[in-house]
Coordinates of C-alpha atoms in Angstrom, one line a residue:
Chain H
M1 CA 80.0 111.8 109.7
H2 CA 77.6 110.8 112.4
K3 CA 80.4 110.3 114.7
K4 CA 80.7 112.5 118.1
L5 CA 83.3 115.2 118.4
G6 CA 85.1 115.0 120.8
T7 CA 85.5 118.4 123.2
F8 CA 88.7 119.5 121.9
A9 CA 87.2 119.1 118.2
L10 CA 84.1 121.2 119.1
F11 CA 86.4 123.6 121.0
S12 CA 88.8 124.1 117.9
I13 CA 85.8 124.1 115.5
G14 CA 84.3 126.5 117.9
I15 CA 87.3 129.0 117.8
L16 CA 87.5 128.8 113.8
A17 CA 83.5 129.3 113.5
F18 CA 83.6 132.1 115.6
W19 CA 86.9 133.8 113.9
L20 CA 85.3 133.5 110.5
I21 CA 81.8 135.0 111.6
L22 CA 83.2 137.9 113.2
F23 CA 86.2 138.7 110.8
S24 CA 84.8 137.2 108.0
F25 CA 80.8 137.0 107.5
L26 CA 79.8 139.9 109.7
P27 CA 82.4 142.6 107.4
N28 CA 80.9 141.1 104.6
L29 CA 77.3 140.9 105.5
L30 CA 77.7 144.7 106.5
V31 CA 79.5 145.5 102.9
L32 CA 76.1 143.9 101.3
F33 CA 73.9 146.2 103.7
S34 CA 76.1 149.3 103.0
S35 CA 76.3 148.5 99.3
F36 CA 72.3 149.4 99.3
M37 CA 72.3 152.3 101.2
T38 CA 73.0 156.0 100.4
Q39 CA 75.7 158.2 100.9
G40 CA 75.4 161.0 103.6
E41 CA 76.3 164.3 103.8
S42 CA 77.6 164.2 107.5
E43 CA 77.7 160.5 108.1
F44 CA 79.2 157.7 106.5
L45 CA 75.9 155.9 105.7
V46 CA 72.0 156.8 105.5
F47 CA 69.5 154.1 106.0
D48 CA 68.0 155.2 102.5
F49 CA 67.4 151.7 100.4
T50 CA 68.2 152.0 97.0
F51 CA 70.0 150.2 94.1
S52 CA 71.6 153.3 92.6
N53 CA 75.1 152.2 93.6
Y54 CA 75.0 149.1 91.2
I55 CA 73.2 150.9 88.5
K56 CA 76.2 153.6 88.9
I57 CA 78.6 150.5 88.2
A58 CA 77.5 149.9 84.9
D59 CA 78.2 153.2 83.7
S60 CA 81.1 152.7 81.3
L61 CA 83.3 154.6 83.0
Y62 CA 83.2 152.3 86.3
F63 CA 83.1 149.0 83.8
S64 CA 86.0 149.9 81.9
I65 CA 87.9 150.2 85.3
F66 CA 86.6 146.4 85.7
L67 CA 87.5 145.6 82.2
S68 CA 91.5 147.3 82.2
S69 CA 91.5 145.0 85.6
F70 CA 90.5 142.1 84.4
K71 CA 93.3 142.9 81.8
I72 CA 95.9 143.1 84.3
A73 CA 95.2 140.2 86.3
L74 CA 94.9 138.3 83.1
I75 CA 98.4 139.1 81.5
T76 CA 99.4 138.9 85.4
T77 CA 98.3 134.8 85.7
L78 CA 99.9 134.3 81.6
T79 CA 103.3 135.7 82.7
T80 CA 103.7 133.8 85.8
L81 CA 102.3 130.8 84.2
I82 CA 105.2 131.3 81.6
L83 CA 107.9 131.8 84.4
A84 CA 106.4 129.5 87.1
Y85 CA 106.1 126.3 84.8
P86 CA 109.8 126.2 83.7
F87 CA 110.6 127.2 87.9
A88 CA 108.2 124.1 88.9
F89 CA 109.3 122.1 86.4
I90 CA 113.0 121.9 87.4
L91 CA 112.1 122.3 91.1
A92 CA 110.0 118.9 91.0
T93 CA 112.6 117.0 88.8
S94 CA 115.5 118.1 90.5
A95 CA 117.5 115.5 93.1
K96 CA 115.3 115.0 96.8
K97 CA 118.3 116.6 98.8
Y98 CA 118.0 120.0 97.1
R99 CA 113.9 120.1 96.6
A100 CA 113.3 121.3 100.1
L101 CA 115.9 123.7 99.9
L102 CA 114.6 125.3 96.6
L103 CA 111.5 125.1 98.2
L104 CA 112.4 127.4 100.9
L105 CA 113.8 130.2 98.7
V106 CA 110.7 130.0 96.8
I107 CA 108.4 130.8 100.3
I108 CA 111.2 132.6 102.0
P109 CA 109.7 136.2 100.4
F110 CA 106.5 135.4 102.2
W111 CA 108.2 135.9 105.6
T112 CA 108.3 139.6 104.7
S113 CA 105.2 141.9 104.2
S114 CA 104.3 142.1 100.6
L115 CA 104.3 146.1 100.9
V116 CA 107.7 145.8 102.3
R117 CA 108.6 143.7 99.3
T118 CA 106.8 146.5 97.0
Y119 CA 108.9 149.2 98.1
A120 CA 112.3 147.2 97.9
L121 CA 111.1 146.8 93.7
I122 CA 111.3 150.4 93.8
A123 CA 114.4 150.5 94.6
I124 CA 115.5 148.0 92.0
L125 CA 113.2 149.3 89.0
K126 CA 113.6 153.2 89.9
T127 CA 116.0 155.1 86.8
K128 CA 118.6 155.0 89.0
G129 CA 118.2 151.4 90.7
L130 CA 119.9 147.9 90.4
F131 CA 118.2 146.9 87.3
N132 CA 119.0 150.0 84.9
A133 CA 122.8 150.3 86.7
L134 CA 123.3 146.0 85.8
L135 CA 122.0 146.7 82.1
L136 CA 124.2 150.2 81.9
W137 CA 127.2 148.0 83.1
I138 CA 126.4 145.1 80.7
G139 CA 126.2 147.3 77.9
F140 CA 122.7 146.3 77.0
I141 CA 121.2 150.2 77.3
D142 CA 123.2 153.5 77.0
T143 CA 120.4 155.5 78.6
P144 CA 118.7 154.0 81.9
L145 CA 115.1 152.7 81.1
E146 CA 112.0 154.7 82.5
I147 CA 110.5 151.8 84.2
M148 CA 109.2 153.1 87.3
Y149 CA 105.3 154.5 86.8
T150 CA 104.5 152.5 84.0
Q151 CA 102.1 149.5 83.3
S152 CA 105.6 147.8 83.0
A153 CA 106.2 148.2 86.6
V154 CA 103.0 147.2 87.7
Y155 CA 103.4 143.8 85.9
I156 CA 106.6 143.3 87.2
G157 CA 105.3 144.1 90.6
M158 CA 102.4 141.5 90.1
T159 CA 104.1 138.9 88.3
Y160 CA 106.9 139.0 91.1
T161 CA 104.3 138.9 94.2
L162 CA 102.2 136.3 93.0
L163 CA 104.6 133.8 91.3
P164 CA 105.1 131.5 94.4
F165 CA 101.2 131.3 94.2
M166 CA 101.9 129.8 90.9
I167 CA 104.8 127.5 91.4
L168 CA 103.4 126.0 94.2
P169 CA 100.2 123.9 92.8
I170 CA 102.0 123.5 89.6
Y171 CA 105.2 121.8 91.5
A172 CA 102.6 119.6 93.5
S173 CA 100.8 118.5 90.2
I174 CA 104.2 117.7 88.6
E175 CA 105.8 116.2 91.6
K176 CA 102.7 113.6 91.2
I177 CA 103.2 112.4 88.0
D178 CA 104.6 109.0 88.0
M179 CA 107.8 109.5 86.2
R180 CA 107.3 105.8 84.9
L181 CA 104.8 107.4 82.3
I182 CA 107.4 109.5 81.2
E183 CA 109.6 106.4 80.2
A184 CA 106.4 105.0 78.8
A185 CA 106.5 108.0 76.7
K186 CA 109.7 107.9 75.6
D187 CA 109.6 103.8 74.9
L188 CA 106.8 104.5 73.1
G189 CA 109.1 106.9 70.8
A190 CA 107.7 110.0 72.2
S191 CA 110.3 113.3 72.0
T192 CA 111.1 115.4 74.4
L193 CA 108.5 117.9 73.2
S194 CA 105.8 115.6 72.9
Q195 CA 106.3 114.1 76.3
F196 CA 105.6 117.5 77.2
T197 CA 102.7 118.7 75.4
K198 CA 101.1 114.9 75.3
I199 CA 102.4 113.8 79.1
I200 CA 103.6 116.3 81.7
I201 CA 101.2 119.4 80.2
P202 CA 97.8 117.3 80.5
L203 CA 98.8 115.8 83.4
S204 CA 99.9 118.9 85.7
L205 CA 96.8 120.5 84.4
P206 CA 95.0 120.7 87.6
G207 CA 98.0 122.6 89.2
I208 CA 97.8 125.1 86.3
L209 CA 94.3 125.7 86.7
A210 CA 94.7 125.9 90.5
G211 CA 97.6 128.4 90.1
A212 CA 95.7 130.6 87.8
T213 CA 92.6 130.9 90.4
L214 CA 95.7 131.4 92.8
V215 CA 96.7 134.4 91.1
F216 CA 93.9 135.7 89.0
L217 CA 91.6 136.5 91.5
P218 CA 94.2 138.5 94.2
S219 CA 95.6 140.4 91.4
L220 CA 92.1 141.8 90.8
G221 CA 92.3 143.0 94.4
M222 CA 96.1 144.3 94.9
F223 CA 96.0 147.8 94.5
F224 CA 99.2 148.9 96.5
I225 CA 101.0 147.7 94.0
A226 CA 99.4 149.9 91.2
D227 CA 99.6 152.5 93.4
I228 CA 103.3 152.2 94.4
L229 CA 104.8 151.0 91.3
G230 CA 102.2 152.5 88.7
G231 CA 101.6 155.8 90.2
A232 CA 98.0 155.4 90.6
K233 CA 97.5 155.8 86.6
D234 CA 96.2 152.5 86.0
L235 CA 93.2 152.1 88.0
I236 CA 92.8 148.3 89.4
V237 CA 89.2 147.3 91.0
G238 CA 90.9 147.1 94.2
S239 CA 92.3 150.5 94.1
F240 CA 88.9 151.9 93.1
I241 CA 87.4 150.3 96.0
R242 CA 90.1 151.5 98.5
N243 CA 89.3 155.3 96.4
Q244 CA 85.7 155.1 97.1
F245 CA 85.9 154.6 101.1
L246 CA 89.4 156.4 101.9
T247 CA 89.6 159.4 99.4
F248 CA 85.5 159.8 98.3
R249 CA 83.6 158.6 101.5
D250 CA 81.5 156.8 99.4
W251 CA 80.7 154.0 101.5
P252 CA 77.9 152.4 99.7
F253 CA 79.6 153.0 96.2
G254 CA 82.5 151.2 97.0
S255 CA 80.6 148.4 99.2
A256 CA 78.7 148.1 95.6
A257 CA 81.7 147.7 94.0
A258 CA 83.7 145.5 96.4
V259 CA 80.4 143.3 96.4
M260 CA 80.4 142.9 92.4
L261 CA 84.4 141.8 92.8
T262 CA 83.4 139.1 95.2
L263 CA 80.4 137.7 93.0
L264 CA 82.8 137.6 90.1
M265 CA 85.2 135.9 91.8
F266 CA 82.7 133.2 92.9
L267 CA 81.4 133.3 89.4
M268 CA 84.9 132.1 88.5
L269 CA 85.5 130.0 91.2
Y270 CA 82.5 128.0 89.9
F271 CA 84.0 127.9 86.7
Y272 CA 87.1 126.6 88.0
S273 CA 85.7 123.9 90.2
R274 CA 83.6 122.7 87.2
A275 CA 86.8 122.7 84.9
A276 CA 88.9 120.7 88.0
K277 CA 86.0 118.2 88.4
N278 CA 86.3 117.8 84.2
I279 CA 90.0 117.0 84.5
S280 CA 89.6 115.0 87.4
Q281 CA 87.4 113.0 85.6
K282 CA 89.3 112.7 82.7
S283 CA 92.5 111.8 84.3
T284 CA 91.8 109.7 87.7
L285 CA 94.4 106.6 88.1
Chain N
M1 CA 121.9 79.2 62.8
R2 CA 119.4 81.4 64.1
K3 CA 119.8 84.9 63.8
V4 CA 120.6 87.1 66.1
V5 CA 118.5 90.3 66.8
L6 CA 120.5 91.6 70.2
S7 CA 123.7 91.0 71.5
L8 CA 124.9 92.3 74.6
K9 CA 129.1 92.2 74.5
N10 CA 130.6 92.3 77.9
I11 CA 128.0 94.5 79.7
S12 CA 128.6 95.7 82.9
K13 CA 126.9 98.0 84.9
S14 CA 127.2 99.8 88.3
F15 CA 125.0 102.3 90.4
D16 CA 127.4 104.4 92.7
K17 CA 130.1 102.0 92.7
T18 CA 128.1 98.7 93.3
E19 CA 128.4 96.2 90.4
I20 CA 125.0 95.4 89.2
L21 CA 125.8 93.5 86.3
K22 CA 129.5 91.9 85.7
N23 CA 130.3 91.1 82.3
I24 CA 127.0 89.8 80.5
N25 CA 127.3 88.2 77.1
L26 CA 124.1 87.0 75.8
D27 CA 122.4 86.7 72.4
I28 CA 118.9 86.9 71.7
Y29 CA 117.6 85.1 68.4
D30 CA 114.9 86.3 66.4
G31 CA 111.4 85.2 67.3
E32 CA 112.6 83.3 71.0
F33 CA 110.5 83.7 74.2
L34 CA 113.4 84.1 76.2
T35 CA 112.8 84.9 80.1
L36 CA 115.5 86.5 82.1
L37 CA 114.9 84.6 85.9
G38 CA 116.4 85.3 89.0
P39 CA 115.9 86.3 92.4
S40 CA 115.1 90.0 93.1
G41 CA 118.3 92.3 92.8
C42 CA 120.2 89.8 90.4
G43 CA 120.4 92.5 87.8
K44 CA 117.4 91.3 85.3
T45 CA 115.4 94.2 85.3
T46 CA 118.8 96.2 84.8
I47 CA 119.5 94.2 81.7
L48 CA 115.8 94.9 80.2
R49 CA 116.4 98.6 81.0
L50 CA 119.8 98.8 79.3
I51 CA 118.1 97.2 76.3
G52 CA 115.1 99.1 76.1
G53 CA 117.0 102.4 76.8
F54 CA 116.5 103.5 80.0
E55 CA 120.1 102.9 81.3
S56 CA 123.3 102.6 79.9
P57 CA 125.8 100.5 80.3
T58 CA 129.2 101.2 82.3
S59 CA 130.9 99.0 79.9
G60 CA 130.2 96.8 77.3
S61 CA 128.5 97.0 73.9
I62 CA 124.4 96.4 73.1
V63 CA 124.5 95.2 69.4
M64 CA 120.8 94.8 67.5
N65 CA 121.1 93.9 64.3
G66 CA 124.4 94.3 63.8
K67 CA 124.8 97.8 65.0
E68 CA 125.8 98.7 68.6
I69 CA 122.9 101.0 69.9
N70 CA 124.4 101.9 73.5
S71 CA 123.9 105.6 72.5
L72 CA 120.9 105.3 71.2
S73 CA 118.2 107.2 73.0
A74 CA 114.7 105.1 74.3
E75 CA 112.6 107.1 72.0
H76 CA 114.6 105.5 68.9
R77 CA 115.0 102.1 70.1
E78 CA 113.2 99.3 68.2
T79 CA 112.3 97.7 71.2
N80 CA 108.7 98.4 73.1
T81 CA 108.3 97.7 77.2
V82 CA 105.3 96.4 79.2
F83 CA 106.3 97.7 82.2
Q84 CA 105.5 96.2 85.4
S85 CA 103.2 98.7 86.9
Y86 CA 101.5 99.1 83.4
A87 CA 102.5 102.7 83.3
L88 CA 99.1 103.3 81.3
F89 CA 98.4 107.0 80.6
P90 CA 96.0 108.1 83.1
H91 CA 94.3 110.9 80.9
M92 CA 93.9 109.0 77.7
S93 CA 91.4 106.3 76.9
V94 CA 92.4 102.9 75.8
Y95 CA 92.2 103.4 72.1
E96 CA 94.4 106.5 72.6
N97 CA 96.9 104.8 74.6
I98 CA 97.4 102.0 72.2
A99 CA 97.5 104.6 69.4
F100 CA 100.4 106.5 71.2
G101 CA 103.3 104.6 69.5
L102 CA 101.8 104.9 66.4
K103 CA 101.1 108.6 66.0
M104 CA 104.5 108.9 67.7
K105 CA 105.9 107.5 64.3
K106 CA 103.5 109.9 62.9
M107 CA 101.6 106.6 60.9
P108 CA 98.5 108.4 58.8
K109 CA 95.6 108.3 60.8
E110 CA 93.2 105.9 58.7
Q111 CA 96.3 103.2 59.1
R112 CA 96.7 104.3 62.3
D113 CA 93.1 103.3 63.1
V114 CA 93.2 100.0 61.4
E115 CA 96.2 98.7 63.4
V116 CA 95.0 100.2 66.6
K117 CA 91.5 98.2 66.0
K118 CA 93.6 95.1 65.3
A119 CA 95.5 95.3 68.6
L120 CA 92.3 95.9 70.3
E121 CA 90.7 92.3 68.9
M122 CA 93.6 90.6 69.6
V123 CA 93.8 91.6 73.6
K124 CA 89.9 91.4 73.6
L125 CA 89.4 94.9 74.6
F126 CA 87.2 96.3 71.9
A127 CA 84.3 96.9 73.7
H128 CA 86.4 99.3 76.0
K129 CA 88.2 101.4 73.8
E130 CA 86.5 104.4 75.0
K131 CA 87.5 103.7 78.6
K132 CA 89.9 105.2 80.9
P133 CA 92.9 102.8 82.4
S134 CA 91.2 103.6 86.0
E135 CA 87.7 102.2 84.8
L136 CA 89.4 98.7 84.0
S137 CA 90.3 95.6 86.0
G138 CA 94.1 94.5 86.8
G139 CA 94.1 92.1 83.9
Q140 CA 92.4 94.3 81.2
Q141 CA 95.2 97.0 82.4
Q142 CA 98.2 94.6 82.0
R143 CA 96.1 94.0 78.1
V144 CA 96.4 97.3 77.4
A145 CA 99.7 97.5 78.4
I146 CA 100.4 94.5 76.0
A147 CA 98.7 95.8 72.9
R148 CA 99.9 99.7 73.7
A149 CA 103.4 97.9 73.1
I150 CA 102.9 95.4 70.4
V151 CA 101.1 97.7 67.8
N152 CA 104.2 99.3 67.2
K153 CA 105.7 95.9 66.1
P154 CA 108.9 96.5 67.8
L155 CA 112.0 93.7 67.4
I156 CA 111.6 92.8 70.8
L157 CA 109.2 93.0 73.2
L158 CA 110.7 93.7 76.6
L159 CA 108.1 92.3 79.6
D160 CA 109.1 93.7 83.3
E161 CA 107.4 91.5 85.3
S162 CA 104.7 92.0 84.0
L163 CA 102.4 89.4 85.2
S164 CA 103.2 89.6 88.9
A165 CA 100.7 92.2 90.2
L166 CA 98.0 89.7 88.9
D167 CA 96.3 87.1 90.8
Y168 CA 97.1 83.7 90.5
K169 CA 94.6 82.5 88.3
L170 CA 94.5 85.5 86.0
R171 CA 98.4 85.0 86.0
K172 CA 98.0 81.3 84.6
E173 CA 95.7 82.8 82.2
M174 CA 97.8 85.6 81.1
Q175 CA 101.2 83.3 80.5
L176 CA 99.0 81.1 78.1
E177 CA 97.6 84.0 76.2
L178 CA 101.2 85.5 76.1
K179 CA 102.6 82.6 74.7
I180 CA 99.6 82.4 72.4
L181 CA 100.4 85.7 71.4
Q182 CA 103.9 85.3 71.0
R183 CA 103.7 82.6 68.7
Q184 CA 100.8 84.3 66.5
L185 CA 103.0 87.4 66.2
G186 CA 106.7 85.9 65.9
I187 CA 108.2 88.8 67.9
T188 CA 111.0 88.3 70.1
F189 CA 110.0 88.3 73.8
L190 CA 112.3 89.0 76.7
F191 CA 110.1 88.6 79.6
V192 CA 111.5 88.8 83.2
T193 CA 110.6 87.3 86.2
H194 CA 111.6 85.5 89.5
D195 CA 108.8 83.1 89.1
Q196 CA 110.6 79.9 88.2
E197 CA 107.0 78.0 87.2
E198 CA 106.3 81.0 84.9
A199 CA 109.9 80.8 83.6
L200 CA 109.7 76.7 83.1
S201 CA 105.9 77.2 81.3
M202 CA 106.4 80.2 78.8
S203 CA 109.8 80.2 77.6
D204 CA 112.0 78.6 74.7
R205 CA 115.1 79.6 76.7
I206 CA 115.7 80.4 80.0
V207 CA 118.7 83.0 81.4
V208 CA 119.0 81.9 85.1
M209 CA 121.1 85.2 86.9
N210 CA 122.2 85.5 90.4
K211 CA 123.9 88.5 91.6
G212 CA 124.9 90.1 88.3
N213 CA 126.1 86.8 86.9
I214 CA 124.5 84.5 84.1
E215 CA 124.3 81.4 85.7
Q216 CA 123.0 79.3 82.9
I217 CA 121.5 79.5 79.7
G218 CA 119.4 76.7 78.4
T219 CA 115.9 75.5 77.3
P220 CA 113.2 74.7 80.7
K221 CA 113.9 71.3 80.1
E222 CA 118.2 71.7 80.6
V223 CA 118.1 74.4 83.3
Y224 CA 115.5 71.9 85.0
E225 CA 117.3 68.2 84.5
E226 CA 121.0 69.6 83.8
P227 CA 121.6 72.5 86.2
K228 CA 125.1 73.6 85.7
N229 CA 125.3 74.4 89.5
L230 CA 124.0 74.4 92.7
F231 CA 122.3 78.5 92.9
V232 CA 120.4 76.9 89.7
A233 CA 119.3 73.6 90.9
K234 CA 118.1 75.2 94.2
F235 CA 116.4 78.2 92.6
I236 CA 114.4 76.2 90.0
G237 CA 112.5 73.9 91.4
E238 CA 113.0 72.3 94.7
A239 CA 115.9 69.8 95.3
N240 CA 117.5 67.8 98.0
T241 CA 121.3 68.2 97.9
F242 CA 123.9 66.0 99.2
T243 CA 127.7 67.0 99.9
C244 CA 129.7 63.9 99.3
T245 CA 133.2 62.9 99.4
L246 CA 134.6 61.2 95.9
L247 CA 136.1 58.0 97.2
E248 CA 136.8 56.4 93.7
F249 CA 136.4 57.3 90.0
Q250 CA 137.0 54.9 87.3
D251 CA 135.5 53.4 84.2
S252 CA 132.8 56.3 84.0
R253 CA 131.6 55.3 87.5
A254 CA 131.8 56.8 90.8
T255 CA 131.6 55.7 94.3
L256 CA 130.3 58.5 96.5
Q257 CA 129.9 58.5 100.0
Y258 CA 127.2 60.7 101.9
K259 CA 127.7 60.1 105.6
N260 CA 127.3 56.5 106.6
S261 CA 125.9 55.8 103.2
V262 CA 128.1 54.9 99.7
F263 CA 126.7 55.1 96.6
N264 CA 128.0 53.5 92.8
L265 CA 126.7 56.0 90.1
K266 CA 127.3 56.4 86.6
C267 CA 129.3 60.0 85.8
T268 CA 130.6 60.7 82.7
K269 CA 132.3 64.0 83.8
E270 CA 135.1 64.8 86.5
L271 CA 134.0 65.6 89.7
T272 CA 135.7 67.1 92.5
H273 CA 136.7 65.4 95.8
Q274 CA 134.1 67.0 97.9
C275 CA 131.1 67.4 95.2
V276 CA 127.5 67.7 95.3
M277 CA 124.4 65.1 94.6
I278 CA 121.2 66.6 93.5
I279 CA 117.8 64.5 93.5
R280 CA 114.8 66.2 92.7
P281 CA 111.8 65.4 95.4
E282 CA 109.8 63.8 92.4
D283 CA 112.6 61.6 90.9
F284 CA 112.5 59.6 94.9
R285 CA 110.2 56.6 94.7
V286 CA 109.0 55.4 98.3
E287 CA 108.9 52.2 99.7
K288 CA 107.8 51.0 102.8
N289 CA 109.8 47.5 102.5
L290 CA 113.3 47.3 101.8
E291 CA 112.6 44.1 99.2
D292 CA 110.3 46.5 97.3
V293 CA 113.8 49.0 96.6
K294 CA 115.2 48.3 93.4
S295 CA 118.4 50.0 93.8
N296 CA 121.4 49.6 95.6
N297 CA 121.4 53.4 96.2
Y298 CA 119.0 54.4 98.7
F299 CA 118.2 56.0 101.8
A300 CA 116.3 54.7 105.1
G301 CA 114.4 57.4 107.4
T302 CA 111.2 58.3 109.0
L303 CA 108.1 59.9 107.9
K304 CA 108.3 63.2 109.6
D305 CA 105.7 65.2 108.1
L306 CA 103.0 64.5 105.0
I307 CA 101.5 67.4 102.8
Y308 CA 98.8 66.9 100.6
K309 CA 98.8 69.1 97.5
G310 CA 96.2 67.7 95.3
T311 CA 97.4 66.1 92.7
T312 CA 101.0 65.2 94.6
I313 CA 101.4 64.2 98.2
D314 CA 104.8 65.6 99.7
L315 CA 106.8 63.4 102.3
L316 CA 109.4 64.8 104.5
I317 CA 111.7 62.0 105.4
E318 CA 114.4 61.9 108.1
T319 CA 117.5 59.8 107.9
P320 CA 118.9 58.2 111.2
E321 CA 121.9 61.2 110.5
G322 CA 119.4 63.7 110.8
K323 CA 119.3 64.5 107.1
K324 CA 115.8 65.6 106.1
L325 CA 114.7 64.4 102.4
R326 CA 112.0 65.6 100.4
A327 CA 110.2 63.1 98.2
S328 CA 106.9 64.1 96.1
E329 CA 104.5 61.1 95.3
F330 CA 101.8 61.4 92.8
Y331 CA 98.5 61.3 94.9
N332 CA 96.1 58.1 93.7
E333 CA 92.8 58.0 95.5
D334 CA 91.7 54.4 94.4
S335 CA 95.2 53.2 96.0
D336 CA 96.0 52.5 99.5
A337 CA 99.9 52.5 98.9
L338 CA 100.2 55.9 99.7
G339 CA 98.9 55.4 103.2
Y340 CA 101.5 56.4 105.0
E341 CA 101.9 57.2 108.6
V342 CA 103.9 59.9 110.5
G343 CA 106.4 58.5 112.2
Q344 CA 106.7 55.2 110.0
Q345 CA 109.8 53.7 108.7
L346 CA 110.2 54.1 104.9
Y347 CA 112.9 53.6 102.0
V348 CA 113.9 56.1 99.7
Y349 CA 115.7 55.5 96.1
W350 CA 115.8 56.7 93.1
V351 CA 116.4 55.1 89.4
E352 CA 120.0 56.0 88.6
G353 CA 120.9 58.3 86.3
W354 CA 118.1 60.8 87.7
E355 CA 120.7 62.6 90.3
V356 CA 122.6 65.0 89.0
L357 CA 126.3 65.0 90.0
L358 CA 128.1 68.7 90.1
S359 CA 131.8 69.2 91.5
N360 CA 131.9 71.9 94.5
A361 CA 132.7 75.2 93.3

């Protein structure tokens, strides 16, 4: 790549670089910087270098927040995977003429802010909401279920919001599978189950991995879902950081938590890329 | 009478109202190398897919070892396919690819290992058993695909244009190897190709197909030397065709007129008034002088072009009526008898009986 870049290319890269530096790199640098500062009485930060914010995080109380947050993220990832896989498979194997429409239906929710959609979920999940009304009407239950402000509500909200992020990469990887391989497997006597476990799932592993990453990482930080649907009973890392900044006004501690979260995400991305490389080495054709 | 492994009975197949196969009847004998030959779109691959269980016939029945298998799904059929694109599993090693079918059959591991290793030896890939298909050359991938199929000892091995992706030299080698493999194993091979040379050199019998119909079934010699119709004659090998008028038919001899020439030829079958005479280029003999022509049936013409082909030389000769004839002569470096020149007057004749006479359909 020693080609000389044109003016347009330089211009567009310039805008992109400017954007990333101004709105991503510098704020992150500020967060990193403030995580080593001290909380002040009247101002947000006192320029007094310290590691105490990080030492505080290691405290079991705060550590448990990280842990429960990981648990929520993990369960969310699993539920989205279980729901998204069949969805993506049907999508990828549906007739070509319907596929564009079905994909559009997956993408439409993105057009509305996820905050608004989370509020809409309240209307569905609340005691006298649509979901309970439906179950009562079918006769499945006699008394309305208490879903709102429970952990279930948080899982439902998370799963709902993040589902497309799991569907799309899995869809892409299943769609890429040469359907003649399925025929070959059938020809060699593979049952429908074996065709899935031996051919389709192994070959869609890159999509599963990408989807899991795209769901797991954001679900660590989606504090508004836990707040709105879970009644902020369960603290996730995202809400914890938000609280440090907006409620307790402890910017350095919030920053330290944010830095920790970022580091953990980087660590997971590293493992992801290693795993992805492993898979692609295993199955290149 | 040889044992029939599989028969197609009145098979028709339509896709979206287009008829791909029209009332196909075909018996496949145990242990034979049968080739379906035809231009692309003739339905030969569809026959293979019907037998493999990937399509079901619109009407008719597929009978295997006396049992109708129309509704039997692909995974339960005793056929295995070598796909055109090989369709090797990219995430499995060569060994795992070959072991796949036996694993699905739940063959015990020790026995499976023996069988897979035998198959690996057979296709000379033992040294590559741990490699992924992507690390192999086209010819090696081809061999894996063959090994993956034959290790299951199918009643019929289906080969779908399996050699067409290989280059000329490799294809020739694989043709020979396949033929040897088939003899060793005694498995029935059903081979699909559009390459007539490949069909002639490998098959015990050839099924020539066109537009969803079977045009002729016969040994390579039969379809080449006694084509049943013009399509077969033209599709297999090169042919000079002459549309003639039957002037007289008496005592098993036919008098035919082609433009300004009249020929008297032996003929044992009924001919229509309009008929076709076919002569293969290699059946023509070319002379420079009329005295040397040893037959009453000949054409005179001028040499338009010479095509050197190594072992043979092709002559393009135009008669005064404008008919272009193709004759091929063996090329002999030591003899100067072949010293033809473009523009030269030549006489082309053939030994009576080497021509093929067909009624006009």
